[in-house]
């Protein structure tokens, strides 16, 4: 469950922008536009998603992670954070 407190509006706004860019990329591919132009848009979406991830991580650390520590759930907190970086 995602609990985003302070940055929720910013995250939703950025996700909508990224979604718009992704739709543009789909149109560009379907229209056989120049590959480099498509790649520029793709890289912009990837950068936007990384920024969104950082906002989400910031909120998680400031809220959920602190709550887990207060509740004696340090092992779960560490496991959750490490799990983000494991590829399955």
Backbone as a chain_set.jsonl record, in Angstrom:
{"seq": "XXXXXXXXXXXXXXXXXXXXXXXXXXXXXXXXXXXXXXXXXXXXXXXXXXXXXXXXXXXXXXXXXXXXXXXXXXXXXXXXXXXXXXXX", "coords": {"N": [[0.846, -1.191, 0.0], [0.59, 2.163, -0.885], [1.425, 4.997, 0.824], [1.352, 8.213, 0.672], [2.147, 11.266, 1.879], [3.031, 14.129, 2.163], [3.833, 14.814, -0.427], [1.965, 14.034, -2.288], [0.216, 15.37, -4.186], [2.099, 16.57, -5.859], [3.375, 14.316, -6.878], [1.299, 12.962, -8.231], [0.716, 14.894, -10.169], [3.168, 14.938, -11.609], [3.181, 12.3, -12.534], [1.006, 12.34, -14.272], [1.973, 14.088, -16.218], [4.173, 12.592, -17.161], [2.755, 10.43, -18.175], [1.404, 11.653, -20.296], [3.591, 12.274, -21.929], [4.436, 9.685, -22.491], [2.313, 8.702, -24.007], [2.688, 10.339, -26.218], [5.121, 9.331, -27.141], [4.321, 6.791, -27.969], [2.659, 7.493, -30.118], [4.588, 8.649, -31.764], [6.234, 6.459, -32.388], [4.393, 4.834, -33.704], [3.992, 6.429, -35.901], [6.326, 6.235, -37.208], [8.437, 8.034, -36.635], [11.558, 9.856, -36.426], [14.129, 8.029, -34.956], [15.954, 9.035, -33.015], [14.638, 11.288, -32.063], [12.47, 10.056, -30.803], [13.839, 8.633, -28.844], [14.849, 10.755, -27.298], [12.493, 11.702, -26.097], [11.756, 9.418, -24.701], [13.876, 9.158, -22.861], [13.394, 11.442, -21.371], [10.983, 10.776, -20.106], [11.851, 8.634, -18.541], [13.606, 9.971, -16.816], [11.797, 11.633, -15.501], [10.268, 9.705, -14.156], [12.189, 8.691, -12.407], [12.557, 10.906, -10.772], [10.043, 11.026, -9.603], [10.09, 8.621, -8.21], [12.023, 9.271, -6.308], [10.722, 11.269, -4.806], [8.669, 9.714, -3.736], [10.163, 7.89, -2.231], [11.319, 9.637, -0.39], [9.041, 10.503, 1.063], [8.27, 8.017, 2.07], [10.419, 7.371, 3.756], [10.209, 9.444, 5.606], [7.796, 8.949, 6.798], [6.368, 6.207, 6.778], [8.62, 4.484, 7.243], [9.669, 5.552, 9.586], [7.512, 5.104, 11.29], [7.547, 2.304, 11.273], [9.962, 1.795, 12.582], [9.399, 2.896, 15.117], [7.481, 1.099, 15.883], [8.896, -1.164, 16.297], [9.57, -2.628, 14.051], [11.919, -2.884, 12.539], [13.297, -4.795, 11.012], [11.479, -5.477, 8.982], [11.287, -2.992, 7.731], [13.91, -2.616, 6.732], [14.052, -4.828, 5.047], [11.993, -4.241, 3.221], [13.031, -1.895, 2.012], [15.458, -2.825, 0.898], [14.382, -4.678, -0.839], [13.4, -3.184, -2.925], [15.498, -2.758, -4.622], [16.237, -5.179, -5.6], [16.345, -7.301, -8.347], [13.986, -9.251, -9.985]], "CA": [[0.0, 0.0, 0.0], [1.371, 3.389, -0.973], [0.928, 6.088, 1.653], [2.133, 9.397, 0.368], [1.495, 12.305, 2.648], [3.321, 15.524, 1.854], [4.128, 15.061, -1.837], [0.993, 13.331, -3.12], [-0.229, 16.179, -5.323], [3.236, 16.726, -6.775], [3.623, 13.035, -7.529], [0.208, 12.734, -9.191], [0.929, 15.842, -11.261], [4.298, 14.463, -12.417], [2.766, 11.071, -13.207], [0.144, 12.717, -15.404], [2.853, 14.643, -17.247], [4.904, 11.463, -17.735], [1.784, 9.668, -18.955], [1.211, 12.385, -21.545], [4.789, 12.075, -22.748], [4.449, 8.301, -22.94], [1.365, 8.627, -25.121], [3.348, 10.984, -27.36], [6.123, 8.391, -27.644], [3.587, 5.757, -28.704], [2.267, 8.095, -31.392], [5.789, 8.84, -32.573], [6.65, 5.143, -32.888], [3.389, 4.411, -34.685], [4.146, 7.285, -37.088], [7.681, 6.018, -37.742], [9.249, 9.251, -36.526], [13.002, 9.685, -36.313], [14.452, 7.272, -33.736], [16.623, 9.873, -32.017], [13.596, 12.11, -31.438], [11.727, 9.177, -29.902], [14.723, 8.358, -27.708], [14.885, 11.94, -26.43], [11.263, 11.707, -25.307], [11.831, 8.27, -23.8], [14.794, 9.502, -21.774], [12.72, 12.435, -20.526], [10.02, 10.053, -19.278], [12.622, 7.877, -17.55], [14.096, 10.931, -15.824], [10.637, 12.047, -14.712], [9.91, 8.599, -13.27], [13.199, 8.633, -11.344], [12.254, 11.998, -9.842], [8.852, 10.596, -8.881], [10.557, 7.609, -7.255], [12.728, 9.936, -5.21], [9.699, 11.896, -3.964], [7.989, 8.645, -3.01], [11.1, 7.374, -1.235], [11.425, 10.659, 0.653], [7.861, 10.405, 1.907], [8.296, 6.735, 2.78], [11.39, 7.449, 4.846], [9.738, 10.402, 6.608], [6.527, 8.527, 7.407], [6.215, 4.762, 7.011], [9.83, 3.901, 7.827], [9.739, 6.016, 10.979], [6.484, 4.357, 12.021], [8.015, 0.923, 11.433], [10.989, 1.795, 13.631], [8.717, 3.131, 16.387], [6.711, -0.097, 16.221], [9.801, -2.303, 16.43], [9.562, -3.392, 12.806], [13.109, -2.486, 11.785], [13.637, -5.84, 10.052], [10.583, -5.308, 7.837], [11.658, -1.763, 7.051], [15.136, -2.869, 5.973], [13.698, -5.78, 3.996], [11.225, -3.498, 2.211], [13.923, -0.987, 1.276], [16.364, -3.618, 0.076], [13.591, -5.332, -1.871], [13.215, -2.273, -4.056], [16.664, -2.795, -5.506], [16.47, -6.546, -6.078], [15.677, -7.615, -9.606], [13.394, -10.593, -9.919]], "C": [[0.885, 1.245, 0.0], [0.694, 4.456, -0.123], [1.839, 7.277, 1.429], [1.427, 10.569, 1.028], [1.798, 13.704, 2.122], [3.487, 15.803, 0.363], [3.092, 14.474, -2.792], [0.582, 14.128, -4.353], [0.887, 16.36, -6.349], [3.482, 15.441, -7.549], [2.552, 12.755, -8.586], [0.378, 13.648, -10.398], [2.052, 15.359, -12.193], [3.95, 13.18, -13.159], [1.887, 11.369, -14.417], [0.966, 13.299, -16.545], [3.618, 13.514, -17.942], [3.987, 10.616, -18.609], [1.524, 10.344, -20.307], [2.39, 12.207, -22.489], [4.844, 10.646, -23.289], [3.478, 8.095, -24.099], [1.962, 9.256, -26.381], [4.376, 10.044, -27.98], [5.443, 7.294, -28.461], [3.175, 6.277, -30.075], [3.463, 8.245, -32.325], [6.259, 7.512, -33.18], [5.682, 4.671, -33.964], [3.514, 5.199, -35.992], [5.522, 7.158, -37.726], [8.522, 7.29, -37.732], [10.701, 8.887, -36.264], [13.361, 9.099, -34.944], [15.064, 8.145, -32.646], [15.615, 10.779, -31.315], [12.785, 11.291, -30.434], [12.558, 8.892, -28.646], [14.817, 9.542, -26.758], [13.652, 11.988, -25.531], [11.272, 10.565, -24.287], [12.734, 8.563, -22.608], [14.178, 10.526, -20.826], [11.71, 11.761, -19.594], [10.752, 9.275, -18.187], [13.141, 8.795, -16.439], [12.951, 11.373, -14.908], [10.238, 10.951, -13.722], [10.916, 8.458, -12.125], [12.943, 9.728, -10.315], [11.033, 11.656, -8.992], [9.242, 9.568, -7.82], [11.246, 8.252, -6.059], [11.747, 10.639, -4.266], [8.985, 10.848, -3.116], [8.89, 8.081, -1.915], [11.237, 8.354, -0.084], [10.24, 10.571, 1.611], [7.857, 9.108, 2.706], [9.236, 6.809, 3.973], [10.914, 8.368, 5.967], [8.497, 9.929, 7.349], [6.547, 7.04, 7.763], [7.424, 4.155, 7.703], [9.965, 4.301, 9.292], [8.716, 5.275, 11.835], [6.919, 2.918, 12.268], [9.073, 0.831, 12.54], [10.34, 1.968, 14.998], [7.959, 1.896, 16.859], [7.582, -1.35, 16.324], [9.879, -3.184, 15.206], [10.757, -3.044, 11.922], [13.461, -3.501, 10.703], [12.774, -5.721, 8.802], [10.967, -4.073, 7.039], [12.879, -1.989, 6.16], [14.846, -3.798, 4.804], [12.941, -5.09, 2.857], [12.142, -2.623, 1.355], [14.889, -1.75, 0.381], [15.632, -4.298, -1.078], [13.357, -4.478, -3.1], [14.317, -2.457, -5.089], [17.007, -4.19, -6.006], [15.687, -6.757, -7.36], [15.173, -9.046, -9.537], [13.239, -11.162, -11.29]], "O": [[1.816, 1.356, 0.797], [-0.476, 4.776, -0.332], [2.958, 7.33, 1.94], [0.253, 10.83, 0.765], [0.883, 14.396, 1.674], [3.295, 16.941, -0.065], [3.332, 14.426, -3.999], [0.603, 13.594, -5.461], [0.648, 16.309, -7.555], [3.765, 15.479, -8.746], [2.871, 12.358, -9.706], [0.199, 13.21, -11.534], [1.9, 15.371, -13.415], [4.379, 12.991, -14.297], [2.012, 10.726, -15.46], [0.685, 13.029, -17.713], [3.701, 13.483, -19.17], [4.399, 10.139, -19.666], [1.437, 9.673, -21.335], [2.215, 12.015, -23.692], [5.257, 10.43, -24.429], [3.792, 7.392, -25.061], [1.757, 8.751, -27.485], [4.49, 9.966, -29.203], [5.934, 6.913, -29.523], [3.326, 5.58, -31.078], [3.361, 7.998, -33.527], [6.636, 7.459, -34.351], [6.098, 4.171, -35.009], [3.179, 4.691, -37.062], [5.848, 7.881, -38.667], [9.229, 7.588, -38.695], [11.021, 7.748, -35.922], [12.944, 9.616, -33.908], [14.719, 8.001, -31.473], [15.722, 11.012, -30.111], [12.454, 11.772, -29.35], [12.039, 8.91, -27.53], [14.862, 9.357, -25.542], [13.758, 12.281, -24.34], [10.842, 10.738, -23.147], [12.385, 8.248, -21.47], [14.413, 10.481, -19.618], [11.595, 12.134, -18.426], [10.316, 9.262, -17.035], [13.115, 8.432, -15.263], [13.12, 11.471, -13.692], [9.908, 11.245, -12.573], [10.533, 8.14, -10.999], [13.096, 9.499, -9.115], [10.995, 11.962, -7.8], [8.784, 9.633, -6.679], [11.062, 7.815, -4.924], [11.931, 10.601, -3.049], [8.728, 11.062, -1.932], [8.432, 7.823, -0.802], [11.269, 7.946, 1.077], [10.419, 10.566, 2.829], [7.486, 9.097, 3.879], [8.895, 6.365, 5.07], [11.179, 8.109, 7.141], [8.177, 10.452, 8.416], [6.725, 6.676, 8.925], [7.27, 3.388, 8.653], [10.332, 3.483, 10.135], [9.009, 4.87, 12.959], [6.688, 2.373, 13.348], [9.066, -0.108, 13.336], [10.692, 1.261, 15.942], [7.807, 1.663, 18.059], [7.066, -2.463, 16.426], [10.217, -4.364, 15.309], [10.623, -2.924, 10.704], [13.874, -3.125, 9.606], [13.277, -5.849, 7.686], [10.972, -4.103, 5.808], [12.888, -1.606, 4.99], [15.338, -3.582, 3.697], [13.216, -5.328, 1.681], [12.039, -2.615, 0.128], [15.113, -1.364, -0.766], [16.191, -4.472, -2.161], [13.14, -4.999, -4.194], [14.084, -2.324, -6.29], [17.968, -4.361, -6.758], [14.504, -6.426, -7.439], [15.88, -9.94, -9.073], [12.758, -12.285, -11.442]]}, "num_chains": 1, "name": "protein.A"}
